[in-house]
Amino acid sequence: MSDALTRPAAAGTSAPPRPNAVVAVLALAGIVVSLMQTLVIPIVPELPTLLHASASDTAWAVTATLLAAAVATPVVGRLGDMIGKRRMLLTSIVLLVAGSVVCALADSLVPMIIGRTLQGLAAAVVPLGISIMRDALPAERLAGSTALMSASLGVGGALGLPAAAFIADKWDWHILFWTSAALGAVAFALVLLIVPESKVRTGGRFDLAGALGLSAGLVALLLAVSKGATWGWTSGTTLGLGTAAVVILLAWGFWELRSGQPLVDLRTTAKPQVLFTNLASIALGFSMFAMSLVLPQLLQLPEQTGYGLGKSMLTVGLVLAPQGLVMMAMSAASAKLTQAKGPKVTLMIGALIVGAGYALNIVLMSEVWHLILVSCIIGAGVGFTYGALPALIMGAVDPSETAAANSLNTLMRSLGTSFASAIAGVILSQMTTDFGGHALASENGFKVVMAIGAGAALLAFLVATFIPRQKTAAAAATDGDREVETVGAKA
């Protein structure tokens, strides 16, 4: 296994008196933050009516969160390494609560977008939590704890959808955001009371120019990708933003390489273990989005189409909820496999399981139980991969760069998801069938998207083969014993 999971906590830190409580609180914070990603899904079709705006304008309630999360994740991660991970974790939760309250009070588009932007700025909670675990927990607890924390992203999304659908169906939609605010307040209080602050900090000067450059490049890129279908892929706006993204990111990279204290240490990200882990993360993010796009549509399309199941949004949430439980359960199995074989093997096995789930979905998609089975298989694979990714990253970077490196890895997964959304949207808009005068995505269109999801998972597997081999826990222990014997013999 990687050094990060075999060495003791960094100097200057001590194991917290209640490691179980620390892990539980950090995982809860991750789940609470991931809830905000699925919070608005049940009410997206109704937002134009609720906010008295056009559908194209209300789409910004989703896009704003995506852009804010992309910008905040690497910046907050770097600040966590510099001035304190727990401090930035608490700041992120405060932003989540503030955004939830703004949305809960909103009855028009502008405050809703402001609130959703604030919620997006809290996206770095999971990588910050993983980094705190590295600094605070005993070495033997780290693999399982980071796997659970990483899986909290998927767990919160899977469990939040049925809860959000139920609340939206039974009560006023503002209750969704009041609930989010209340959960955020609970998470804040528990982190404040239980989670220790790490003494592992880099200090130094914040790279403001690097932060602005990366933010501008990411916003331009994600706007082009997420709005390309609406604006037209060959429109001047889309092409202009895409070109601007390339130019800005190249200039940003040049600046970062020359900076003495860069926002992102590109030399560290060029290490084979970090580079190929991040590339695999993009492919996995791409692959995992296909499920969240295809399965809900198959469940909700009318039965008269011949392939839709005609279910409500609440049923969709209940069908997808077991996936979150499987993901949580597999995080423990992921940790055991990582300890025995190393995180590289865990990542490769997880990618194959995800690919197998999509392949199975191509032939099993006509019954509700088919989709439950498929989502659970894919969820199991995600549980393995999400547990392996932070272990690989932490095994290659210095403790003082943990938060920034984990945040960048989280960003890579988000970029993969954004690209998948754009490509899948094009496919489903082109491969349609006529239903009562309306164009609906065809059955073959869904199968093509699932095949691409399987292909992306296999690509992640192939990329992972280039990750350098790490020592397992057993091998590290054996090496340590040999060193002791050698010293004893010399003595």
Short mmCIF file of C-alpha atoms in Angstrom, two decimals:
data_model
loop_
_atom_site.label_atom_id
_atom_site.label_comp_id
_atom_site.label_asym_id
_atom_site.label_seq_id
_atom_site.Cartn_x
_atom_site.Cartn_y
_atom_site.Cartn_z
CA MET A 1 0.00 0.00 0.00
CA SER A 2 1.04 3.60 -0.34
CA ASP A 3 3.18 5.33 2.25
CA ALA A 4 0.26 7.56 3.19
CA LEU A 5 -1.59 4.58 4.57
CA THR A 6 1.30 2.92 6.36
CA ARG A 7 3.11 5.73 8.11
CA PRO A 8 1.81 7.22 11.37
CA ALA A 9 0.16 10.59 11.59
CA ALA A 10 2.38 13.47 10.61
CA ALA A 11 4.61 15.08 13.13
CA GLY A 12 2.92 17.69 15.20
CA THR A 13 -0.38 15.83 15.30
CA SER A 14 -1.78 13.21 17.62
CA ALA A 15 -4.59 10.74 17.17
CA PRO A 16 -7.90 12.18 18.35
CA PRO A 17 -9.33 10.69 21.54
CA ARG A 18 -12.49 9.60 19.69
CA PRO A 19 -11.47 8.48 16.18
CA ASN A 20 -14.83 6.78 15.55
CA ALA A 21 -16.66 10.01 16.32
CA VAL A 22 -14.31 12.01 14.09
CA VAL A 23 -14.90 9.66 11.17
CA ALA A 24 -18.67 9.66 11.70
CA VAL A 25 -18.87 13.46 11.85
CA LEU A 26 -16.72 13.99 8.77
CA ALA A 27 -18.71 11.40 6.81
CA LEU A 28 -21.94 13.10 7.91
CA ALA A 29 -20.59 16.44 6.68
CA GLY A 30 -19.79 14.84 3.32
CA ILE A 31 -23.27 13.37 3.04
CA VAL A 32 -24.89 16.71 3.92
CA VAL A 33 -22.90 18.52 1.24
CA SER A 34 -23.63 15.86 -1.38
CA LEU A 35 -27.35 16.25 -0.67
CA MET A 36 -27.29 19.69 -2.26
CA GLN A 37 -26.44 18.11 -5.61
CA THR A 38 -29.72 16.17 -5.72
CA LEU A 39 -31.80 18.63 -3.72
CA VAL A 40 -33.33 20.43 -6.69
CA ILE A 41 -33.77 17.44 -9.03
CA PRO A 42 -37.42 16.76 -8.03
CA ILE A 43 -38.41 20.41 -8.63
CA VAL A 44 -36.34 21.19 -11.76
CA PRO A 45 -39.34 20.76 -14.12
CA GLU A 46 -41.38 23.11 -11.93
CA LEU A 47 -38.75 25.82 -11.43
CA PRO A 48 -40.00 28.02 -14.32
CA THR A 49 -43.41 28.22 -12.62
CA LEU A 50 -42.05 28.48 -9.08
CA LEU A 51 -39.54 31.23 -9.94
CA HIS A 52 -41.57 33.02 -12.63
CA ALA A 53 -38.83 32.64 -15.24
CA SER A 54 -38.12 30.75 -18.45
CA ALA A 55 -36.74 27.21 -18.43
CA SER A 56 -33.45 28.38 -19.96
CA ASP A 57 -33.03 30.92 -17.16
CA THR A 58 -33.96 28.56 -14.32
CA ALA A 59 -31.36 26.09 -15.61
CA TRP A 60 -28.83 28.47 -14.07
CA ALA A 61 -29.97 27.24 -10.65
CA VAL A 62 -28.14 24.02 -11.55
CA THR A 63 -25.33 25.50 -13.64
CA ALA A 64 -24.38 28.04 -10.96
CA THR A 65 -23.77 25.25 -8.46
CA LEU A 66 -21.59 23.38 -10.94
CA LEU A 67 -19.46 26.45 -11.70
CA ALA A 68 -19.11 27.46 -8.06
CA ALA A 69 -18.06 23.95 -7.04
CA ALA A 70 -15.44 23.78 -9.80
CA VAL A 71 -13.94 27.11 -8.76
CA ALA A 72 -14.10 26.53 -5.00
CA THR A 73 -12.73 22.99 -4.80
CA PRO A 74 -9.06 23.63 -5.72
CA VAL A 75 -8.98 27.08 -4.08
CA VAL A 76 -10.44 25.92 -0.76
CA GLY A 77 -8.21 22.85 -0.80
CA ARG A 78 -5.11 25.01 -1.12
CA LEU A 79 -6.32 27.37 1.62
CA GLY A 80 -6.90 24.35 3.84
CA ASP A 81 -3.28 23.30 3.46
CA MET A 82 -2.16 26.86 4.18
CA ILE A 83 -4.29 28.05 7.09
CA GLY A 84 -6.03 24.98 8.47
CA LYS A 85 -8.22 22.22 7.01
CA ARG A 86 -10.77 22.27 9.83
CA ARG A 87 -11.09 26.05 9.54
CA MET A 88 -11.85 25.79 5.81
CA LEU A 89 -14.19 22.86 6.43
CA LEU A 90 -16.21 24.97 8.85
CA THR A 91 -16.18 27.88 6.41
CA SER A 92 -17.50 25.62 3.65
CA ILE A 93 -20.34 24.37 5.84
CA VAL A 94 -21.24 27.95 6.76
CA LEU A 95 -21.50 28.76 3.04
CA LEU A 96 -23.76 25.73 2.58
CA VAL A 97 -26.06 26.86 5.39
CA ALA A 98 -26.13 30.44 4.12
CA GLY A 99 -26.93 29.30 0.59
CA SER A 100 -29.67 27.00 1.84
CA VAL A 101 -31.29 29.83 3.82
CA VAL A 102 -31.15 32.17 0.81
CA CYS A 103 -32.83 29.50 -1.36
CA ALA A 104 -35.40 28.79 1.36
CA LEU A 105 -36.40 32.47 1.34
CA ALA A 106 -36.34 32.78 -2.48
CA ASP A 107 -39.40 33.25 -4.65
CA SER A 108 -37.61 34.55 -7.74
CA LEU A 109 -34.68 33.54 -9.91
CA VAL A 110 -31.87 35.85 -8.73
CA PRO A 111 -31.86 34.88 -5.03
CA MET A 112 -32.18 31.23 -6.03
CA ILE A 113 -29.07 31.48 -8.20
CA ILE A 114 -27.20 33.30 -5.42
CA GLY A 115 -28.17 30.63 -2.90
CA ARG A 116 -27.25 27.77 -5.23
CA THR A 117 -23.89 29.43 -5.90
CA LEU A 118 -23.18 29.60 -2.17
CA GLN A 119 -24.13 25.94 -1.85
CA GLY A 120 -21.71 25.08 -4.65
CA LEU A 121 -18.88 26.84 -2.82
CA ALA A 122 -19.14 24.14 -0.13
CA ALA A 123 -18.08 21.36 -2.53
CA ALA A 124 -14.59 20.97 -1.01
CA VAL A 125 -15.91 19.41 2.21
CA VAL A 126 -15.14 15.83 1.15
CA PRO A 127 -11.49 16.35 0.08
CA LEU A 128 -10.95 18.48 3.19
CA GLY A 129 -12.41 15.73 5.36
CA ILE A 130 -10.14 13.11 3.76
CA SER A 131 -7.14 15.35 4.38
CA ILE A 132 -8.09 15.85 8.04
CA MET A 133 -8.29 12.08 8.42
CA ARG A 134 -4.77 11.68 7.06
CA ASP A 135 -3.44 14.12 9.64
CA ALA A 136 -5.50 12.97 12.62
CA LEU A 137 -6.21 9.24 12.48
CA PRO A 138 -4.01 6.28 13.38
CA ALA A 139 -2.45 4.62 10.31
CA GLU A 140 -4.50 1.44 10.72
CA ARG A 141 -7.77 3.42 10.57
CA LEU A 142 -6.94 5.54 7.53
CA ALA A 143 -7.81 3.26 4.61
CA GLY A 144 -11.34 2.43 5.79
CA SER A 145 -12.07 5.95 6.99
CA THR A 146 -11.01 7.69 3.78
CA ALA A 147 -12.95 5.15 1.73
CA LEU A 148 -16.08 5.90 3.76
CA MET A 149 -15.54 9.65 3.47
CA SER A 150 -15.02 9.43 -0.27
CA ALA A 151 -18.12 7.26 -0.67
CA SER A 152 -20.22 9.82 1.23
CA LEU A 153 -20.52 11.78 -2.03
CA GLY A 154 -22.45 8.96 -3.65
CA VAL A 155 -24.27 7.95 -0.50
CA GLY A 156 -25.68 11.43 0.07
CA GLY A 157 -26.79 11.74 -3.53
CA ALA A 158 -28.48 8.33 -3.59
CA LEU A 159 -30.27 8.71 -0.27
CA GLY A 160 -31.09 12.38 -0.79
CA LEU A 161 -33.08 11.90 -3.98
CA PRO A 162 -35.99 9.91 -2.47
CA ALA A 163 -36.03 12.18 0.58
CA ALA A 164 -36.12 15.31 -1.60
CA ALA A 165 -38.82 13.83 -3.81
CA PHE A 166 -40.94 12.96 -0.78
CA ILE A 167 -40.57 16.42 0.75
CA ALA A 168 -41.31 18.18 -2.55
CA ASP A 169 -44.38 15.99 -3.07
CA LYS A 170 -45.84 16.46 0.42
CA TRP A 171 -44.89 20.01 1.42
CA ASP A 172 -43.90 23.40 0.10
CA TRP A 173 -40.65 23.24 -1.93
CA HIS A 174 -38.95 25.74 0.39
CA ILE A 175 -38.86 22.98 3.05
CA LEU A 176 -36.16 21.28 0.95
CA PHE A 177 -33.76 24.12 1.62
CA TRP A 178 -34.77 24.64 5.25
CA THR A 179 -33.97 20.95 5.76
CA SER A 180 -30.60 21.42 4.07
CA ALA A 181 -29.86 24.42 6.30
CA ALA A 182 -30.78 22.48 9.45
CA LEU A 183 -28.58 19.51 8.49
CA GLY A 184 -25.72 21.89 7.69
CA ALA A 185 -26.08 23.56 11.10
CA VAL A 186 -25.93 20.17 12.82
CA ALA A 187 -22.83 19.23 10.81
CA PHE A 188 -21.17 22.54 11.70
CA ALA A 189 -21.81 22.06 15.42
CA LEU A 190 -20.50 18.49 15.40
CA VAL A 191 -17.34 19.42 13.47
CA LEU A 192 -16.73 22.30 15.87
CA LEU A 193 -17.11 20.04 18.90
CA ILE A 194 -15.43 16.82 17.78
CA VAL A 195 -13.04 17.27 14.85
CA PRO A 196 -9.51 18.43 15.80
CA GLU A 197 -7.54 20.99 13.84
CA SER A 198 -4.45 19.66 12.10
CA LYS A 199 -1.11 21.29 12.78
CA VAL A 200 0.19 20.26 9.34
CA ARG A 201 0.20 23.52 7.38
CA THR A 202 2.28 25.00 4.60
CA GLY A 203 1.74 28.67 5.45
CA GLY A 204 3.12 31.01 2.81
CA ARG A 205 1.44 33.41 0.43
CA PHE A 206 -1.79 32.58 -1.42
CA ASP A 207 -1.45 32.50 -5.20
CA LEU A 208 -4.24 34.94 -6.04
CA ALA A 209 -3.26 35.25 -9.71
CA GLY A 210 -3.24 31.47 -10.03
CA ALA A 211 -6.65 31.20 -8.36
CA LEU A 212 -8.16 33.83 -10.66
CA GLY A 213 -6.62 32.22 -13.73
CA LEU A 214 -7.79 28.72 -12.88
CA SER A 215 -11.27 30.00 -11.98
CA ALA A 216 -11.61 31.91 -15.26
CA GLY A 217 -10.41 28.93 -17.29
CA LEU A 218 -12.73 26.46 -15.54
CA VAL A 219 -15.75 28.74 -15.81
CA ALA A 220 -15.16 29.25 -19.54
CA LEU A 221 -14.66 25.52 -20.10
CA LEU A 222 -17.67 24.39 -18.08
CA LEU A 223 -19.95 27.04 -19.57
CA ALA A 224 -19.02 25.88 -23.06
CA VAL A 225 -19.58 22.23 -22.12
CA SER A 226 -22.76 22.63 -20.06
CA LYS A 227 -24.47 25.24 -22.27
CA GLY A 228 -23.21 24.08 -25.66
CA ALA A 229 -26.38 22.13 -26.43
CA THR A 230 -28.54 25.17 -25.63
CA TRP A 231 -26.42 27.76 -27.41
CA GLY A 232 -25.37 25.48 -30.26
CA TRP A 233 -22.06 23.64 -30.40
CA THR A 234 -20.89 25.69 -33.37
CA SER A 235 -22.20 29.02 -32.09
CA GLY A 236 -19.81 31.92 -31.59
CA THR A 237 -20.47 31.93 -27.85
CA THR A 238 -19.64 28.25 -27.38
CA LEU A 239 -16.57 28.30 -29.61
CA GLY A 240 -15.39 31.56 -28.08
CA LEU A 241 -15.65 30.21 -24.56
CA GLY A 242 -13.92 26.99 -25.55
CA THR A 243 -11.06 28.90 -27.15
CA ALA A 244 -10.81 31.24 -24.17
CA ALA A 245 -10.65 28.24 -21.82
CA VAL A 246 -7.73 26.72 -23.72
CA VAL A 247 -5.80 30.00 -23.87
CA ILE A 248 -6.43 30.90 -20.22
CA LEU A 249 -5.55 27.43 -18.90
CA LEU A 250 -2.33 27.31 -20.92
CA ALA A 251 -1.33 30.74 -19.59
CA TRP A 252 -2.31 29.62 -16.09
CA GLY A 253 -0.11 26.53 -16.40
CA PHE A 254 2.84 28.69 -17.48
CA TRP A 255 2.28 30.95 -14.48
CA GLU A 256 2.01 28.05 -12.03
CA LEU A 257 5.29 26.52 -13.24
CA ARG A 258 7.09 29.83 -12.63
CA SER A 259 5.42 30.61 -9.29
CA GLY A 260 7.34 29.96 -6.09
CA GLN A 261 4.13 29.14 -4.19
CA PRO A 262 1.65 27.91 -6.83
CA LEU A 263 -2.02 27.24 -6.24
CA VAL A 264 -1.53 23.81 -7.85
CA ASP A 265 1.94 22.26 -7.91
CA LEU A 266 1.96 21.04 -11.51
CA ARG A 267 5.23 19.20 -10.97
CA THR A 268 3.56 17.12 -8.28
CA THR A 269 0.52 16.47 -10.49
CA ALA A 270 2.91 15.27 -13.21
CA LYS A 271 4.12 12.41 -11.00
CA PRO A 272 2.92 9.16 -12.65
CA GLN A 273 0.88 8.07 -9.62
CA VAL A 274 -0.95 11.42 -9.40
CA LEU A 275 -1.24 11.97 -13.15
CA PHE A 276 -2.72 8.58 -14.01
CA THR A 277 -4.98 8.60 -10.94
CA ASN A 278 -6.42 11.95 -12.03
CA LEU A 279 -6.85 10.74 -15.62
CA ALA A 280 -8.64 7.63 -14.36
CA SER A 281 -10.82 9.91 -12.21
CA ILE A 282 -11.95 11.85 -15.28
CA ALA A 283 -12.94 8.59 -17.00
CA LEU A 284 -14.74 7.37 -13.87
CA GLY A 285 -16.59 10.66 -13.46
CA PHE A 286 -17.66 10.36 -17.09
CA SER A 287 -18.80 6.77 -16.59
CA MET A 288 -20.72 7.31 -13.37
CA PHE A 289 -22.82 10.16 -14.73
CA ALA A 290 -24.39 7.89 -17.35
CA MET A 291 -26.27 5.98 -14.65
CA SER A 292 -27.68 9.10 -13.00
CA LEU A 293 -28.90 10.28 -16.41
CA VAL A 294 -30.25 7.05 -17.93
CA LEU A 295 -31.92 5.23 -15.05
CA PRO A 296 -34.21 8.08 -13.90
CA GLN A 297 -35.38 8.68 -17.48
CA LEU A 298 -36.10 5.00 -18.09
CA LEU A 299 -38.10 4.85 -14.88
CA GLN A 300 -40.15 7.97 -15.65
CA LEU A 301 -40.87 7.64 -19.37
CA PRO A 302 -44.42 6.42 -20.17
CA GLU A 303 -44.97 2.68 -20.39
CA GLN A 304 -46.57 3.21 -23.80
CA THR A 305 -43.12 3.87 -25.26
CA GLY A 306 -42.36 0.18 -24.85
CA TYR A 307 -39.26 0.75 -22.74
CA GLY A 308 -40.29 3.36 -20.16
CA LEU A 309 -41.64 2.20 -16.80
CA GLY A 310 -43.97 5.12 -16.02
CA LYS A 311 -42.87 5.67 -12.41
CA SER A 312 -42.94 8.81 -10.25
CA MET A 313 -39.91 10.77 -9.08
CA LEU A 314 -40.40 9.35 -5.59
CA THR A 315 -40.19 5.83 -7.00
CA VAL A 316 -37.06 6.82 -8.90
CA GLY A 317 -35.47 7.89 -5.64
CA LEU A 318 -36.48 4.67 -3.90
CA VAL A 319 -35.07 2.58 -6.75
CA LEU A 320 -31.73 4.39 -6.61
CA ALA A 321 -31.50 4.54 -2.78
CA PRO A 322 -30.11 0.98 -2.34
CA GLN A 323 -27.15 2.02 -4.46
CA GLY A 324 -26.07 4.42 -1.72
CA LEU A 325 -26.24 1.70 0.93
CA VAL A 326 -24.22 -0.67 -1.28
CA MET A 327 -21.66 2.07 -1.86
CA MET A 328 -21.28 2.57 1.88
CA ALA A 329 -20.95 -1.17 2.49
CA MET A 330 -18.35 -1.54 -0.26
CA SER A 331 -16.19 1.20 1.23
CA ALA A 332 -15.21 -1.27 3.98
CA ALA A 333 -14.45 -3.99 1.43
CA SER A 334 -12.47 -1.45 -0.57
CA ALA A 335 -10.32 -0.65 2.45
CA LYS A 336 -9.58 -4.33 3.12
CA LEU A 337 -8.64 -4.94 -0.50
CA THR A 338 -6.42 -1.85 -0.47
CA GLN A 339 -4.63 -3.07 2.65
CA ALA A 340 -4.10 -6.50 1.07
CA LYS A 341 -3.35 -5.66 -2.56
CA GLY A 342 -2.86 -1.90 -2.73
CA PRO A 343 -5.15 0.91 -3.99
CA LYS A 344 -4.17 0.39 -7.64
CA VAL A 345 -5.71 -3.10 -7.66
CA THR A 346 -8.78 -1.79 -5.83
CA LEU A 347 -9.27 0.94 -8.43
CA MET A 348 -8.92 -1.49 -11.33
CA ILE A 349 -11.39 -3.97 -9.84
CA GLY A 350 -13.88 -1.19 -9.11
CA ALA A 351 -13.65 0.09 -12.69
CA LEU A 352 -14.34 -3.41 -14.05
CA ILE A 353 -17.39 -3.77 -11.77
CA VAL A 354 -18.77 -0.43 -13.00
CA GLY A 355 -18.21 -1.48 -16.61
CA ALA A 356 -19.93 -4.83 -15.98
CA GLY A 357 -22.93 -3.03 -14.47
CA TYR A 358 -23.40 -0.91 -17.58
CA ALA A 359 -22.98 -3.91 -19.87
CA LEU A 360 -25.66 -5.74 -17.89
CA ASN A 361 -27.94 -2.71 -18.10
CA ILE A 362 -27.93 -2.89 -21.89
CA VAL A 363 -29.75 -6.24 -21.73
CA LEU A 364 -31.62 -5.74 -18.44
CA MET A 365 -33.71 -2.57 -18.54
CA SER A 366 -37.34 -3.64 -18.81
CA GLU A 367 -38.25 -4.17 -15.14
CA VAL A 368 -37.83 -2.13 -11.98
CA TRP A 369 -35.79 -4.90 -10.34
CA HIS A 370 -33.46 -4.85 -13.35
CA LEU A 371 -32.59 -1.23 -12.65
CA ILE A 372 -32.23 -1.81 -8.91
CA LEU A 373 -29.80 -4.66 -9.62
CA VAL A 374 -27.81 -2.63 -12.14
CA SER A 375 -27.61 0.45 -9.89
CA CYS A 376 -26.39 -1.70 -6.99
CA ILE A 377 -23.68 -3.33 -9.13
CA ILE A 378 -22.50 0.05 -10.38
CA GLY A 379 -22.70 1.40 -6.84
CA ALA A 380 -20.48 -1.45 -5.63
CA GLY A 381 -17.90 -0.56 -8.26
CA VAL A 382 -18.08 3.11 -7.30
CA GLY A 383 -17.54 2.17 -3.66
CA PHE A 384 -14.29 0.42 -4.62
CA THR A 385 -13.03 3.23 -6.86
CA TYR A 386 -13.95 6.07 -4.50
CA GLY A 387 -12.05 4.33 -1.72
CA ALA A 388 -8.94 3.82 -3.86
CA LEU A 389 -8.60 7.29 -5.38
CA PRO A 390 -7.71 9.25 -2.20
CA ALA A 391 -5.34 6.48 -1.11
CA LEU A 392 -3.47 6.76 -4.41
CA ILE A 393 -3.30 10.54 -4.21
CA MET A 394 -2.14 10.63 -0.60
CA GLY A 395 0.49 8.00 -1.31
CA ALA A 396 2.21 10.35 -3.76
CA VAL A 397 2.03 13.80 -2.15
CA ASP A 398 3.49 15.43 0.92
CA PRO A 399 1.15 15.77 3.95
CA SER A 400 1.31 19.55 3.55
CA GLU A 401 -0.27 19.22 0.05
CA THR A 402 -2.96 16.68 0.90
CA ALA A 403 -6.01 18.96 0.77
CA ALA A 404 -4.97 20.63 -2.49
CA ALA A 405 -4.17 17.29 -4.15
CA ASN A 406 -7.42 15.64 -3.03
CA SER A 407 -9.40 18.70 -4.11
CA LEU A 408 -7.83 18.58 -7.57
CA ASN A 409 -8.74 14.90 -7.84
CA THR A 410 -12.34 15.71 -6.89
CA LEU A 411 -12.33 18.40 -9.58
CA MET A 412 -11.16 15.84 -12.16
CA ARG A 413 -14.16 13.64 -11.38
CA SER A 414 -16.46 16.65 -11.75
CA LEU A 415 -14.94 17.51 -15.13
CA GLY A 416 -15.58 13.95 -16.30
CA THR A 417 -19.19 14.25 -15.17
CA SER A 418 -19.62 17.54 -17.05
CA PHE A 419 -18.23 16.10 -20.28
CA ALA A 420 -20.49 13.05 -19.91
CA SER A 421 -23.53 15.27 -19.46
CA ALA A 422 -22.75 17.13 -22.68
CA ILE A 423 -22.02 14.05 -24.79
CA ALA A 424 -24.96 12.04 -23.45
CA GLY A 425 -27.24 15.02 -24.04
CA VAL A 426 -26.18 15.19 -27.70
CA ILE A 427 -26.72 11.46 -28.18
CA LEU A 428 -30.17 11.42 -26.59
CA SER A 429 -31.27 14.51 -28.49
CA GLN A 430 -30.24 12.95 -31.81
CA MET A 431 -31.47 9.39 -31.23
CA THR A 432 -35.17 10.00 -30.65
CA THR A 433 -38.54 8.40 -31.25
CA ASP A 434 -41.89 10.07 -31.87
CA PHE A 435 -44.40 9.73 -29.05
CA GLY A 436 -47.69 11.55 -29.50
CA GLY A 437 -46.02 14.27 -31.52
CA HIS A 438 -43.17 14.68 -29.01
CA ALA A 439 -39.58 13.57 -29.57
CA LEU A 440 -38.36 11.33 -26.76
CA ALA A 441 -34.98 9.70 -26.35
CA SER A 442 -35.13 6.27 -27.97
CA GLU A 443 -34.31 2.93 -26.39
CA ASN A 444 -31.26 2.59 -28.63
CA GLY A 445 -30.14 6.04 -27.53
CA PHE A 446 -30.11 4.92 -23.91
CA LYS A 447 -28.24 1.76 -24.86
CA VAL A 448 -25.58 3.79 -26.66
CA VAL A 449 -25.11 5.99 -23.58
CA MET A 450 -24.79 2.90 -21.37
CA ALA A 451 -22.26 1.40 -23.80
CA ILE A 452 -20.24 4.62 -23.63
CA GLY A 453 -20.45 4.47 -19.81
CA ALA A 454 -19.07 0.92 -19.93
CA GLY A 455 -16.34 2.05 -22.31
CA ALA A 456 -15.36 4.93 -20.02
CA ALA A 457 -15.08 2.51 -17.08
CA LEU A 458 -12.83 0.24 -19.15
CA LEU A 459 -10.75 3.29 -20.12
CA ALA A 460 -10.34 4.06 -16.40
CA PHE A 461 -9.16 0.45 -15.93
CA LEU A 462 -6.59 0.78 -18.71
CA VAL A 463 -5.32 4.13 -17.41
CA ALA A 464 -5.01 2.64 -13.92
CA THR A 465 -2.64 -0.03 -15.24
CA PHE A 466 -0.06 2.73 -15.75
CA ILE A 467 -0.14 3.73 -12.08
CA PRO A 468 3.12 2.62 -10.44
CA ARG A 469 2.83 -0.42 -8.21
CA GLN A 470 2.65 0.34 -4.48
CA LYS A 471 3.66 -1.77 -1.53
CA THR A 472 0.85 -3.44 0.34
CA ALA A 473 0.54 -3.12 4.10
CA ALA A 474 1.89 -6.63 4.52
CA ALA A 475 4.92 -5.91 2.35
CA ALA A 476 5.61 -2.68 4.20
CA ALA A 477 5.45 -4.48 7.51
CA THR A 478 7.82 -7.18 6.22
CA ASP A 479 10.29 -4.53 5.05
CA GLY A 480 10.09 -2.90 8.46
CA ASP A 481 10.83 -6.21 10.18
CA ARG A 482 13.82 -6.77 7.91
CA GLU A 483 15.15 -3.32 8.75
CA VAL A 484 14.84 -4.07 12.45
CA GLU A 485 16.64 -7.40 11.99
CA THR A 486 19.42 -5.72 10.03
CA VAL A 487 19.90 -3.08 12.72
CA GLY A 488 19.91 -5.76 15.40
CA ALA A 489 22.48 -7.81 13.53
CA LYS A 490 24.75 -4.80 13.16
CA ALA A 491 24.38 -4.01 16.83
#
